[in-house]
Amino acid sequence: MAIYKVLLLLFAAVTASSASSTRMFGGRCSKRDPNVDACLLRNFNSLIEYMKGGAPELGIEEAEPIQIDELTIALGGGPDGYRASFNDIRATGASNMTITNVRSDLETHQFQLTLFGPHISARARYRSSGVLLLVRASGGGDYWGEYDGVKAKVYFRGEPYTRDGRTYLKLVQLKLDFTVKDIQMGVENLHNANSVLQAALNLFINTNAQELLKEMKPELKRDLAEKMARFLDHILQQIPYDDWVVD
């Protein structure tokens, strides 16, 4: 969740004119510079800092909260397999993420970004069905999650083309992955459930937090990658590549 919003801010900032890009981006990076990755790292983080409060002139809203419509998990098969869905997910803490490393191959227009966020909080509506801990756990309520030490890697590759005498990039490929060092999460205000069931659910959730995140990751990564790719491809059609990388 945080990864998507941070990268939206990162790439949307470069849609401004050359003068505005220089102001927000801190200058262009030369691919002849042996330390070009350090230049990109510095300037990308300048973009994130600039965009935290939003940029109405670029159609960019404030960085938080991040919103995702729905995620689902499934544990076990059969008619009693446990299923849970999380709706109206709202996350905060993305604006504190920074890029800690950039690796680029400017000859082949490939970029890999490493990001880190100290803490992200999430809230959502929660519904479940099936059996968990030998107890039928159908119902709904509120979900909360606290995620510490979020690390992410995002890889993308572009293909150059010329339009109106300027060089642009067309997005060809984008992949991402992430890990979370420490997780605390649980459910509350469960409908039609007693305190014993709620306590049992929270014990299971926190004891198996990393496994539950593992179940969520494929769908979450797919959703984030699709949204990010559509957005980035649109942005790359508007900004000349030589506004941020020069020979």
GROMACS .gro file of C-alpha atoms in nm, residues 95-229:
model
  135
   95SER     CA    1   0.493   0.978   0.351
   96ASN     CA    2   0.776   0.872   0.583
   97MET     CA    3   0.914   0.623   0.331
   98THR     CA    4   1.245   0.707   0.165
   99ILE     CA    5   1.447   0.560  -0.118
  100THR     CA    6   1.765   0.414   0.027
  101ASN     CA    7   1.928   0.288  -0.291
  102VAL     CA    8   1.905   0.330  -0.668
  103ARG     CA    9   2.059   0.099  -0.926
  104SER     CA   10   2.025   0.199  -1.288
  105ASP     CA   11   2.139   0.084  -1.630
  106LEU     CA   12   2.078   0.393  -1.838
  107GLU     CA   13   2.193   0.222  -2.157
  108THR     CA   14   1.905  -0.025  -2.131
  109HIS     CA   15   1.677   0.212  -1.935
  110GLN     CA   16   1.639  -0.014  -1.632
  111PHE     CA   17   1.590   0.108  -1.277
  112GLN     CA   18   1.572  -0.067  -0.940
  113LEU     CA   19   1.467   0.131  -0.634
  114THR     CA   20   1.499   0.015  -0.273
  115LEU     CA   21   1.263   0.183  -0.027
  116PHE     CA   22   1.229   0.182   0.351
  117GLY     CA   23   0.948   0.294   0.579
  118PRO     CA   24   0.983   0.285   0.959
  119HIS     CA   25   0.613   0.240   1.036
  120ILE     CA   26   0.281   0.203   0.855
  121SER     CA   27  -0.064   0.176   1.014
  122ALA     CA   28  -0.371   0.029   0.845
  123ARG     CA   29  -0.741   0.015   0.925
  124ALA     CA   30  -1.014  -0.171   0.736
  125ARG     CA   31  -1.355  -0.332   0.753
  126TYR     CA   32  -1.329  -0.708   0.800
  127ARG     CA   33  -1.553  -1.002   0.709
  128SER     CA   34  -1.478  -1.373   0.743
  129SER     CA   35  -1.632  -1.716   0.700
  130GLY     CA   36  -1.531  -2.074   0.777
  131VAL     CA   37  -1.358  -2.242   1.069
  132LEU     CA   38  -1.051  -2.107   1.249
  133LEU     CA   39  -0.896  -2.271   1.556
  134LEU     CA   40  -1.177  -2.530   1.553
  135VAL     CA   41  -1.428  -2.248   1.596
  136ARG     CA   42  -1.669  -2.121   1.331
  137ALA     CA   43  -1.546  -1.768   1.272
  138SER     CA   44  -1.806  -1.617   1.043
  139GLY     CA   45  -1.888  -1.252   1.086
  140GLY     CA   46  -1.733  -0.910   1.051
  141GLY     CA   47  -1.585  -0.619   1.235
  142ASP     CA   48  -1.286  -0.383   1.228
  143TYR     CA   49  -0.928  -0.473   1.136
  144TRP     CA   50  -0.616  -0.290   1.254
  145GLY     CA   51  -0.252  -0.343   1.162
  146GLU     CA   52   0.081  -0.191   1.265
  147TYR     CA   53   0.375  -0.267   1.037
  148ASP     CA   54   0.734  -0.182   1.135
  149GLY     CA   55   1.042  -0.194   0.914
  150VAL     CA   56   0.880  -0.202   0.569
  151LYS     CA   57   1.130  -0.266   0.288
  152ALA     CA   58   1.045  -0.272  -0.080
  153LYS     CA   59   1.216  -0.315  -0.414
  154VAL     CA   60   1.066  -0.187  -0.737
  155TYR     CA   61   1.211  -0.267  -1.079
  156PHE     CA   62   1.099  -0.109  -1.403
  157ARG     CA   63   1.227  -0.098  -1.760
  158GLY     CA   64   1.146   0.150  -2.033
  159GLU     CA   65   1.194   0.167  -2.406
  160PRO     CA   66   1.294   0.498  -2.567
  161TYR     CA   67   1.110   0.658  -2.858
  162THR     CA   68   1.110   1.001  -3.020
  163ARG     CA   69   0.815   1.239  -3.034
  164ASP     CA   70   0.826   1.603  -3.143
  165GLY     CA   71   1.204   1.596  -3.134
  166ARG     CA   72   1.220   1.478  -2.770
  167THR     CA   73   1.306   1.139  -2.618
  168TYR     CA   74   1.040   0.965  -2.410
  169LEU     CA   75   1.022   0.626  -2.238
  170LYS     CA   76   0.748   0.370  -2.288
  171LEU     CA   77   0.705   0.141  -1.988
  172VAL     CA   78   0.784  -0.218  -2.086
  173GLN     CA   79   0.800  -0.401  -1.753
  174LEU     CA   80   0.743  -0.334  -1.381
  175LYS     CA   81   0.787  -0.569  -1.085
  176LEU     CA   82   0.785  -0.518  -0.710
  177ASP     CA   83   0.830  -0.704  -0.383
  178PHE     CA   84   0.829  -0.609  -0.016
  179THR     CA   85   0.891  -0.741   0.335
  180VAL     CA   86   0.784  -0.630   0.683
  181LYS     CA   87   1.011  -0.689   0.982
  182ASP     CA   88   0.755  -0.674   1.264
  183ILE     CA   89   0.376  -0.698   1.247
  184GLN     CA   90   0.104  -0.646   1.505
  185MET     CA   91  -0.255  -0.678   1.392
  186GLY     CA   92  -0.596  -0.787   1.507
  187VAL     CA   93  -0.972  -0.754   1.483
  188GLU     CA   94  -1.221  -0.581   1.710
  189ASN     CA   95  -1.590  -0.492   1.731
  190LEU     CA   96  -1.680  -0.831   1.583
  191HIS     CA   97  -2.043  -0.879   1.489
  192ASN     CA   98  -2.225  -1.163   1.662
  193ALA     CA   99  -1.913  -1.279   1.844
  194ASN     CA  100  -1.822  -1.307   2.210
  195SER     CA  101  -1.504  -1.194   2.378
  196VAL     CA  102  -1.362  -1.547   2.384
  197LEU     CA  103  -1.383  -1.579   2.003
  198GLN     CA  104  -1.234  -1.233   1.953
  199ALA     CA  105  -0.944  -1.315   2.185
  200ALA     CA  106  -0.885  -1.646   2.004
  201LEU     CA  107  -0.883  -1.475   1.665
  202ASN     CA  108  -0.638  -1.209   1.778
  203LEU     CA  109  -0.408  -1.469   1.931
  204PHE     CA  110  -0.406  -1.665   1.606
  205ILE     CA  111  -0.358  -1.353   1.391
  206ASN     CA  112  -0.061  -1.222   1.587
  207THR     CA  113   0.101  -1.562   1.626
  208ASN     CA  114   0.079  -1.617   1.250
  209ALA     CA  115   0.116  -1.257   1.130
  210GLN     CA  116   0.394  -1.325   0.879
  211GLU     CA  117   0.210  -1.624   0.735
  212LEU     CA  118  -0.107  -1.418   0.695
  213LEU     CA  119   0.091  -1.144   0.520
  214LYS     CA  120   0.237  -1.411   0.292
  215GLU     CA  121  -0.117  -1.512   0.197
  216MET     CA  122  -0.203  -1.149   0.119
  217LYS     CA  123   0.110  -1.069  -0.079
  218PRO     CA  124   0.031  -1.223  -0.421
  219GLU     CA  125  -0.295  -1.033  -0.454
  220LEU     CA  126  -0.151  -0.717  -0.302
  221LYS     CA  127   0.157  -0.722  -0.527
  222ARG     CA  128  -0.057  -0.786  -0.834
  223ASP     CA  129  -0.295  -0.502  -0.748
  224LEU     CA  130  -0.016  -0.255  -0.674
  225ALA     CA  131   0.188  -0.348  -0.981
  226GLU     CA  132  -0.111  -0.310  -1.216
  227LYS     CA  133  -0.205   0.029  -1.077
  228MET     CA  134   0.152   0.153  -1.071
  229ALA     CA  135   0.221   0.037  -1.427
   0.00000   0.00000   0.00000
